[in-house]
XYZ file of C-alpha atoms in Angstrom:
556
model
C 28.455 20.986 -38.856
C 30.415 20.361 -35.689
C 31.327 16.957 -34.310
C 28.481 17.220 -31.800
C 26.070 17.920 -34.666
C 27.176 14.750 -36.448
C 26.745 12.746 -33.250
C 23.251 14.158 -32.799
C 22.371 13.346 -36.412
C 23.600 9.763 -36.014
C 21.593 9.350 -32.818
C 18.501 10.702 -34.495
C 18.948 8.778 -37.763
C 20.473 5.612 -36.338
C 18.025 3.466 -38.281
C 19.588 4.654 -41.542
C 23.044 3.727 -40.240
C 21.789 0.277 -39.286
C 20.156 -0.036 -42.707
C 23.474 0.778 -44.381
C 25.313 -1.782 -42.255
C 22.737 -4.461 -43.003
C 22.940 -3.676 -46.691
C 26.750 -3.823 -46.668
C 26.933 -7.078 -44.715
C 24.208 -8.653 -46.862
C 26.030 -7.685 -50.033
C 29.308 -9.017 -48.698
C 27.679 -12.276 -47.657
C 26.006 -12.679 -51.032
C 29.311 -12.128 -52.804
C 31.195 -14.477 -50.494
C 28.787 -17.386 -50.882
C 27.492 -16.927 -54.413
C 30.558 -15.753 -56.328
C 32.587 -18.324 -58.302
C 36.029 -19.066 -56.893
C 38.854 -17.581 -58.941
C 42.483 -18.822 -59.054
C 45.398 -16.700 -60.185
C 48.994 -17.357 -61.225
C 51.621 -15.159 -62.824
C 54.948 -15.044 -64.656
C 57.612 -12.342 -64.226
C 59.862 -11.040 -67.017
C 63.088 -9.066 -67.020
C 63.184 -6.534 -69.844
C 66.801 -5.905 -70.794
C 68.828 -4.438 -73.620
C 71.453 -6.406 -75.513
C 75.097 -6.431 -74.356
C 76.465 -2.896 -74.754
C 79.937 -3.676 -73.497
C 81.767 -1.837 -70.745
C 80.628 1.621 -71.812
C 78.854 3.076 -68.760
C 77.025 5.716 -70.781
C 75.610 3.181 -73.200
C 74.598 0.912 -70.313
C 72.705 3.775 -68.652
C 71.009 4.666 -71.920
C 70.018 1.022 -72.383
C 68.452 0.947 -68.906
C 66.421 4.049 -69.696
C 65.352 2.468 -72.967
C 64.088 -0.634 -71.156
C 62.075 1.462 -68.675
C 60.494 3.416 -71.513
C 59.590 0.349 -73.531
C 58.173 -1.611 -70.605
C 55.049 0.594 -70.608
C 54.388 -0.372 -74.217
C 54.959 -4.049 -73.462
C 52.341 -3.894 -70.712
C 49.776 -2.909 -73.335
C 50.965 -5.553 -75.798
C 50.748 -8.315 -73.178
C 46.981 -7.797 -72.794
C 46.189 -6.813 -76.366
C 43.944 -8.600 -78.808
C 46.875 -10.131 -80.735
C 48.224 -11.717 -77.564
C 44.816 -13.202 -76.739
C 44.453 -14.664 -80.236
C 47.867 -16.317 -80.075
C 47.097 -17.792 -76.635
C 43.729 -19.116 -77.834
C 45.419 -20.632 -80.895
C 47.988 -22.479 -78.772
C 45.369 -23.429 -76.183
C 42.985 -24.755 -78.794
C 39.980 -23.130 -77.089
C 38.688 -19.645 -76.352
C 39.802 -17.964 -73.128
C 36.217 -17.805 -71.869
C 36.153 -16.613 -68.259
C 39.961 -16.473 -68.053
C 41.436 -12.991 -67.793
C 44.880 -11.792 -68.823
C 46.531 -8.987 -66.927
C 49.896 -7.222 -67.012
C 51.626 -4.787 -64.690
C 55.031 -3.179 -64.362
C 56.742 -2.312 -61.111
C 57.692 1.364 -60.881
C 61.370 2.282 -61.452
C 62.226 -1.289 -62.454
C 62.440 -3.303 -65.681
C 60.261 -6.114 -64.306
C 56.953 -6.948 -65.975
C 54.371 -9.418 -64.641
C 51.687 -11.235 -66.644
C 48.876 -12.719 -64.549
C 46.060 -15.097 -65.455
C 42.833 -15.575 -63.480
C 40.473 -18.480 -64.101
C 37.987 -20.622 -62.112
C 40.247 -23.665 -62.703
C 43.755 -23.574 -61.163
C 45.164 -26.006 -63.775
C 43.743 -24.014 -66.663
C 45.080 -20.776 -65.177
C 48.589 -22.252 -64.987
C 48.370 -23.614 -68.549
C 47.216 -20.266 -69.978
C 49.983 -18.436 -68.070
C 52.621 -20.777 -69.495
C 51.375 -20.234 -73.056
C 51.152 -16.473 -72.505
C 54.760 -16.414 -71.227
C 56.114 -18.143 -74.332
C 54.039 -16.016 -76.678
C 55.099 -12.787 -74.946
C 58.812 -13.594 -75.310
C 58.252 -14.323 -79.003
C 56.247 -11.126 -79.433
C 59.015 -8.971 -77.907
C 61.649 -10.580 -80.125
C 59.466 -10.014 -83.168
C 58.847 -6.367 -82.339
C 62.449 -5.546 -81.412
C 64.126 -7.454 -84.276
C 65.878 -4.988 -86.614
C 64.616 -4.734 -90.175
C 68.076 -5.489 -91.583
C 68.371 -8.494 -89.307
C 70.573 -9.044 -86.324
C 70.116 -9.182 -82.580
C 67.042 -7.428 -81.033
C 67.850 -4.299 -79.060
C 65.549 -5.367 -76.180
C 64.687 -8.843 -74.968
C 62.281 -10.338 -72.430
C 63.594 -13.052 -70.127
C 61.407 -15.179 -67.831
C 62.646 -14.909 -64.256
C 59.626 -16.547 -62.550
C 57.524 -19.235 -64.171
C 53.784 -19.730 -63.448
C 52.988 -22.041 -60.543
C 49.846 -24.059 -59.788
C 47.675 -21.903 -57.449
C 46.552 -23.695 -54.310
C 44.027 -21.245 -52.861
C 41.500 -19.002 -54.579
C 42.176 -15.271 -54.677
C 38.443 -14.549 -54.687
C 36.146 -14.561 -52.829
C 37.695 -14.073 -49.366
C 34.883 -13.993 -46.760
C 36.841 -12.190 -44.036
C 37.957 -9.449 -46.379
C 34.537 -9.204 -48.017
C 32.682 -8.896 -44.707
C 35.138 -6.286 -43.392
C 34.776 -4.325 -46.602
C 30.986 -4.708 -46.455
C 30.888 -3.336 -42.901
C 33.050 -0.347 -43.806
C 31.130 0.449 -46.987
C 27.789 -0.154 -45.267
C 28.698 2.185 -42.406
C 29.796 4.844 -44.883
C 26.545 4.418 -46.793
C 24.457 4.630 -43.612
C 26.247 7.726 -42.323
C 25.954 9.333 -45.740
C 22.229 8.627 -45.882
C 21.756 9.974 -42.353
C 23.590 13.213 -43.104
C 21.770 13.573 -46.435
C 18.404 12.986 -44.775
C 19.233 15.537 -42.105
C 20.364 18.082 -44.689
C 17.210 17.674 -46.767
C 14.916 17.643 -43.714
C 13.355 21.089 -43.383
C 11.061 20.248 -40.481
C 11.325 21.878 -37.070
C 13.423 19.734 -34.754
C 15.040 21.893 -32.058
C 13.975 24.602 -29.648
C 17.030 26.662 -30.630
C 15.963 26.778 -34.275
C 12.391 27.602 -33.261
C 13.542 30.415 -30.990
C 15.780 31.884 -33.693
C 13.065 31.882 -36.359
C 10.340 33.378 -34.168
C 12.787 35.711 -32.388
C 11.382 34.782 -28.998
C 12.762 32.884 -25.990
C 12.086 29.213 -25.356
C 9.263 28.791 -22.856
C 9.404 25.019 -22.781
C 9.003 21.745 -24.621
C 6.594 18.852 -24.253
C 7.280 15.242 -25.080
C 5.317 12.958 -27.347
C 2.803 10.814 -25.487
C 0.977 8.077 -27.445
C -1.910 8.239 -24.937
C -2.495 11.963 -25.348
C -5.507 11.440 -27.636
C -7.366 9.405 -25.035
C -5.994 11.246 -21.998
C -5.216 14.816 -23.110
C -5.558 16.566 -19.729
C -2.391 15.087 -18.262
C -1.928 17.811 -15.652
C -5.286 16.795 -14.232
C -5.318 13.051 -14.909
C -1.613 12.157 -14.545
C -0.049 14.946 -12.505
C 3.127 13.039 -11.667
C 3.963 12.213 -15.279
C 6.865 13.883 -17.040
C 4.500 15.525 -19.517
C 2.474 17.087 -16.710
C 5.666 18.387 -15.157
C 6.625 20.053 -18.428
C 3.361 22.032 -18.334
C 4.087 23.092 -14.769
C 7.534 24.252 -15.889
C 5.806 26.217 -18.625
C 3.573 27.774 -15.981
C 6.626 28.793 -13.977
C 8.341 30.352 -16.990
C 5.172 32.238 -17.915
C 5.104 33.955 -14.537
C 8.271 35.875 -15.419
C 7.118 37.402 -18.703
C 5.294 40.685 -19.185
C 5.741 41.749 -15.576
C 4.246 45.179 -16.331
C 0.750 43.688 -16.679
C -0.833 42.103 -13.644
C -3.499 40.462 -15.785
C -2.130 38.696 -18.839
C -4.135 38.174 -22.016
C -2.234 35.463 -23.888
C -2.994 34.030 -27.317
C -1.866 30.456 -28.013
C -1.312 29.920 -31.727
C 0.780 27.963 -34.213
C 1.615 27.810 -37.904
C -0.669 24.927 -38.906
C -3.494 22.851 -37.406
C -2.801 19.775 -35.255
C 0.316 21.121 -33.562
C -0.989 20.843 -29.998
C -2.471 24.303 -29.361
C -5.659 23.172 -27.677
C -3.984 20.511 -25.555
C -1.315 22.979 -24.474
C -3.891 25.688 -23.692
C -6.051 23.369 -21.591
C -3.195 21.852 -19.608
C -1.574 25.236 -19.080
C -4.889 26.594 -17.791
C -5.137 23.713 -15.319
C -1.530 24.197 -14.176
C -2.010 27.952 -13.692
C -5.246 27.416 -11.772
C -3.639 24.809 -9.532
C -0.946 27.383 -8.808
C -3.563 29.742 -7.365
C -4.179 32.042 -10.332
C -7.625 33.087 -11.506
C -7.679 31.620 -14.985
C -10.047 31.793 -17.922
C -9.674 29.727 -21.081
C -11.364 31.238 -24.145
C -12.162 29.253 -27.279
C -11.045 31.858 -29.825
C -11.074 29.465 -32.776
C -14.389 30.435 -34.357
C -13.846 28.073 -37.308
C -12.882 24.678 -35.865
C -13.337 24.860 -32.070
C -11.991 21.884 -30.109
C -11.427 23.071 -26.559
C -15.028 22.513 -25.387
C -14.961 18.905 -26.592
C -11.572 18.385 -24.929
C -12.908 19.667 -21.605
C -16.259 17.899 -21.924
C -18.272 21.135 -21.881
C -21.100 22.490 -23.995
C -20.125 24.804 -26.842
C -23.619 25.946 -27.849
C -23.206 29.275 -26.059
C -20.024 31.270 -26.000
C -17.952 34.102 -27.426
C -20.046 34.775 -30.516
C -23.167 35.189 -28.395
C -21.363 37.775 -26.275
C -19.927 39.659 -29.272
C -23.329 39.853 -30.976
C -24.995 41.161 -27.798
C -27.166 38.099 -27.179
C -25.689 37.369 -23.734
C -23.562 39.131 -21.145
C -20.092 37.707 -20.611
C -20.857 36.342 -17.142
C -23.757 34.280 -18.480
C -21.667 32.638 -21.209
C -18.809 31.519 -18.946
C -18.802 27.938 -17.687
C -16.829 26.672 -14.665
C -14.654 23.603 -15.149
C -13.324 21.166 -12.584
C -15.655 22.317 -9.817
C -14.540 25.885 -10.305
C -10.861 25.222 -10.916
C -10.944 27.667 -13.836
C -13.539 29.257 -16.134
C -14.140 28.468 -19.776
C -15.716 30.576 -22.515
C -16.672 28.521 -25.547
C -16.864 29.740 -29.104
C -20.620 29.542 -29.422
C -22.276 29.289 -32.857
C -19.765 29.539 -35.708
C -20.080 32.944 -37.415
C -19.569 33.680 -41.138
C -17.070 36.458 -40.359
C -14.690 35.330 -37.556
C -11.916 37.825 -38.318
C -14.305 40.781 -38.262
C -15.802 39.684 -34.953
C -12.383 39.310 -33.330
C -11.377 42.778 -34.564
C -14.612 44.436 -33.437
C -15.095 47.004 -30.671
C -17.187 44.453 -28.784
C -14.168 42.149 -28.679
C -12.145 44.933 -27.122
C -14.817 45.312 -24.425
C -14.727 41.560 -23.755
C -10.932 41.622 -23.434
C -11.127 44.528 -21.004
C -13.704 42.759 -18.838
C -11.724 39.504 -18.852
C -8.604 41.398 -17.824
C -10.404 42.881 -14.828
C -11.751 39.559 -13.590
C -8.852 37.155 -14.146
C -5.125 36.958 -13.562
C -4.455 35.018 -16.759
C -6.685 34.632 -19.809
C -5.622 32.066 -22.415
C -7.052 32.259 -25.937
C -7.007 29.026 -27.941
C -6.647 30.706 -31.349
C -6.628 29.305 -34.910
C -3.339 28.642 -36.701
C -1.615 31.709 -38.120
C -0.940 30.699 -41.720
C -4.386 29.579 -42.963
C -6.377 32.510 -41.496
C -5.749 35.970 -40.076
C -7.740 35.439 -36.852
C -4.734 34.779 -34.615
C -2.863 37.861 -35.830
C -5.961 40.034 -35.353
C -6.474 38.763 -31.809
C -2.797 38.885 -30.814
C -2.595 42.557 -31.805
C -5.214 43.310 -29.112
C -3.739 41.115 -26.368
C -0.607 41.398 -24.279
C 1.235 38.673 -26.156
C 1.274 35.208 -27.641
C 2.745 31.773 -27.121
C 3.880 30.213 -30.391
C 3.461 26.438 -30.698
C 5.436 24.284 -33.151
C 5.095 20.533 -33.468
C 8.317 18.594 -33.692
C 8.896 17.020 -37.101
C 5.681 18.298 -38.712
C 5.910 22.009 -39.407
C 8.746 23.190 -41.648
C 11.225 25.976 -41.010
C 9.750 28.049 -43.834
C 6.237 27.714 -42.414
C 7.401 28.809 -38.962
C 9.227 31.771 -40.480
C 6.140 32.812 -42.450
C 3.889 32.531 -39.389
C 6.316 34.543 -37.266
C 6.475 37.250 -39.940
C 2.680 37.438 -39.888
C 2.697 38.078 -36.127
C 5.540 40.585 -36.342
C 3.721 42.585 -39.039
C 0.933 43.369 -36.549
C 3.528 44.250 -33.878
C 2.554 41.227 -31.822
C 4.513 40.536 -28.666
C 5.510 36.858 -28.749
C 6.277 35.880 -25.153
C 7.965 32.640 -26.113
C 7.935 29.446 -28.132
C 6.986 25.888 -27.201
C 8.137 22.776 -29.057
C 5.456 20.100 -28.748
C 5.489 16.312 -29.227
C 9.275 16.130 -29.129
C 10.860 12.684 -28.753
C 12.137 11.745 -25.337
C 15.882 11.638 -24.828
C 18.027 10.244 -22.020
C 21.154 12.155 -22.873
C 22.649 15.100 -24.636
C 21.821 15.763 -28.225
C 18.103 15.145 -27.851
C 15.243 17.554 -27.971
C 13.384 16.892 -24.753
C 14.541 15.759 -21.349
C 12.115 14.107 -18.970
C 13.179 13.407 -15.421
C 10.801 11.349 -13.311
C 10.536 11.919 -9.566
C 7.323 10.322 -8.371
C 6.178 7.798 -5.810
C 7.010 4.192 -6.520
C 4.078 1.840 -7.225
C 2.849 0.033 -4.153
C 3.805 2.770 -1.677
C 1.618 5.069 0.357
C 1.583 8.505 -1.212
C -0.021 10.299 1.700
C -1.728 9.423 4.934
C -4.152 11.561 6.861
C -7.189 13.395 5.490
C -5.637 16.873 5.476
C -2.267 15.818 4.050
C -3.995 13.890 1.270
C -5.715 17.069 0.163
C -2.699 19.354 0.439
C 0.416 17.419 -0.475
C 1.063 17.870 -4.209
C 2.456 14.368 -4.764
C -0.640 12.672 -3.464
C -3.301 15.296 -3.211
C -6.878 14.418 -4.047
C -7.402 16.329 -7.222
C -10.859 17.953 -7.059
C -13.530 18.976 -4.591
C -15.619 16.224 -6.212
C -13.316 13.657 -4.651
C -13.664 15.342 -1.275
C -17.438 15.176 -1.690
C -17.036 11.447 -2.238
C -15.308 11.190 1.138
C -17.977 13.309 2.783
C -20.692 11.134 1.262
C -18.929 8.050 2.549
C -18.631 9.506 6.029
C -22.358 10.233 5.926
C -23.008 6.601 5.079
C -23.980 7.173 1.441
C -21.659 4.524 -0.010
C -23.350 4.384 -3.429
C -23.170 8.167 -3.877
C -19.555 8.199 -2.732
C -18.579 5.548 -5.233
C -20.402 7.411 -8.028
C -18.654 10.686 -7.178
C -15.272 8.996 -6.946
C -15.779 7.277 -10.295
C -16.804 10.612 -11.883
C -13.781 12.367 -10.386
C -11.479 9.802 -11.937
C -9.350 9.231 -8.891
C -6.519 10.905 -7.046
C -3.262 12.465 -8.238
C -1.077 9.398 -7.998
C 1.948 8.294 -9.981
C -0.138 6.456 -12.543
C -2.804 9.135 -12.796
C -5.687 7.230 -11.162
C -6.832 6.478 -7.676
C -6.422 2.784 -7.160
C -7.511 2.583 -3.573
C -8.959 5.139 -1.178
C -9.938 4.211 2.333
C -11.651 6.544 4.779
C -13.656 5.731 7.863
C -17.266 6.384 8.684
C -17.207 8.462 11.883
C -20.103 6.473 13.396
C -19.110 3.866 15.956
C -20.440 1.106 13.786
C -18.007 -0.149 11.198
C -19.435 0.722 7.767
C -17.324 -0.503 4.860
C -16.645 1.701 1.811
C -16.284 -0.144 -1.494
C -14.659 2.139 -4.127
C -14.239 1.192 -7.797
C -10.609 0.348 -8.370
C -8.830 0.692 -11.660
C -8.953 -3.017 -12.362
C -12.576 -3.390 -11.345
C -11.863 -5.036 -7.984
C -13.859 -4.113 -4.899
C -13.174 -4.520 -1.243
C -14.533 -3.423 2.104
C -12.218 -1.927 4.676
C -12.207 -0.452 8.117
C -9.911 2.465 8.991
C -9.149 4.607 11.973
C -10.727 8.072 12.271
C -9.408 10.920 10.080
C -7.275 8.574 8.039
C -7.042 8.571 4.251
C -4.685 6.308 2.359
C -3.949 6.625 -1.360
C -2.049 3.641 -2.744
C -0.392 3.845 -6.160
C -1.124 0.356 -7.380
C -3.996 -1.129 -9.318
C -4.167 -4.114 -6.991
C -6.294 -4.441 -3.910
C -4.179 -3.903 -0.796
C -3.844 -6.831 1.515
C -4.168 -6.784 5.238
C -0.529 -5.832 5.731
C -0.868 -2.596 3.748
C -4.235 -1.462 5.096
C -4.461 0.797 8.118
C -5.524 -1.017 11.231
C -8.286 0.133 13.499
């Protein structure tokens, strides 16, 4: 992993890093405030050989002897015999007191330390240990035949009364807790990233499917209640991502004027139907003749998403019960056509591979510029592979964080085995990011709330940023101009409003051409109503849920 990869992992898994820091600081705080204070004192000894005279060689040999023996004395100073002698002189067990010994490298100095919750007791134990250690060295080094010991231990620093505890030290403990907690958090983040086999990036998706990236869509918590964002919230970042997908799709498969495109994925619930419907709307708004076909003959969802009837559809056409033209339904006042699945058959794969299906594909190709097939997922059933083999290509959908790399690879292999042409891949429901290292970038560029999006009847219908979204809305204006206020309000409510920054029409004012001033009372988003008078041929769409005051209304 590169440095940028680690940065991306930490940005993605920052909660684990915070968890590690909290754990480290909490542990340090618990130790600092709950641990018993410990005091330490020590005594230092000089390990020397007996007087060897002025002979330099013997003096050097004696120095080497002291260095060699000091390692053994370090063990003796903390041994069981030493503890028993100290306890005997102390008249009580050591308890929580601890004896320690250390030797400084390349010297003949040895230090015995004592740690205990009581500073006075620590000093007393250290004094006893010092006396007992000197006696122990003399006993060990005393020759069998008697005489002076070859090596002696001399006290050069006596134990002092400790004034401050050596443990705990809050500043040190908290610093150590932060460092260890950060290391733990980073380790957990990297481990979680390494073990995570879910699809997270468009680059990985493109490499596995062996197809270019067509686009990515961000996660929107309101998508379940408002799935047709291109239609209902055209100035949102998610709607713009579908329009970018439409633009990218125009530059694939240039050899075929009419494109038959299958939209599929590895598993269910990855966003196929939502992507198909919004892409169909975006293509139709761009001027293309579009048909959306419900090719999922097992669990169809597109008809419900679009609010259309699914009783008659593709299966009726394939079984010869209806001609294709009779089964097609217009959507959005003719914005694009929809062919439902019809009754669910017992043999979907066989129907999709039939000669009749080939005839349907040929007829669709003659009548439309783009035909989108909302197909089943690739792994559970073979329907998508069967259909893709007969069409010009496919768009492969993968949901961020849900489908695994192995599942995507298996689904791609299934499509490649039937020689399917995968136009590109789309990563859906990716988290939003404001900087590098993320998966999806959303740049907003829409009208600010409280401003006039467009003024003038013609500009309101043509300007993309503020255009009135369907002919149904225009009929509402026509009904108003004819004096049918109730019908106009009903049509406007059914249309859902205009293409404004928040996806609804909050206030529309148009005049009645008659000389008499006839107020129009539309239903605003917050349920408020108001009458207004406007000048001829004037339409105002205001991107706010509040009723405009006199200063923002057009004057007669």
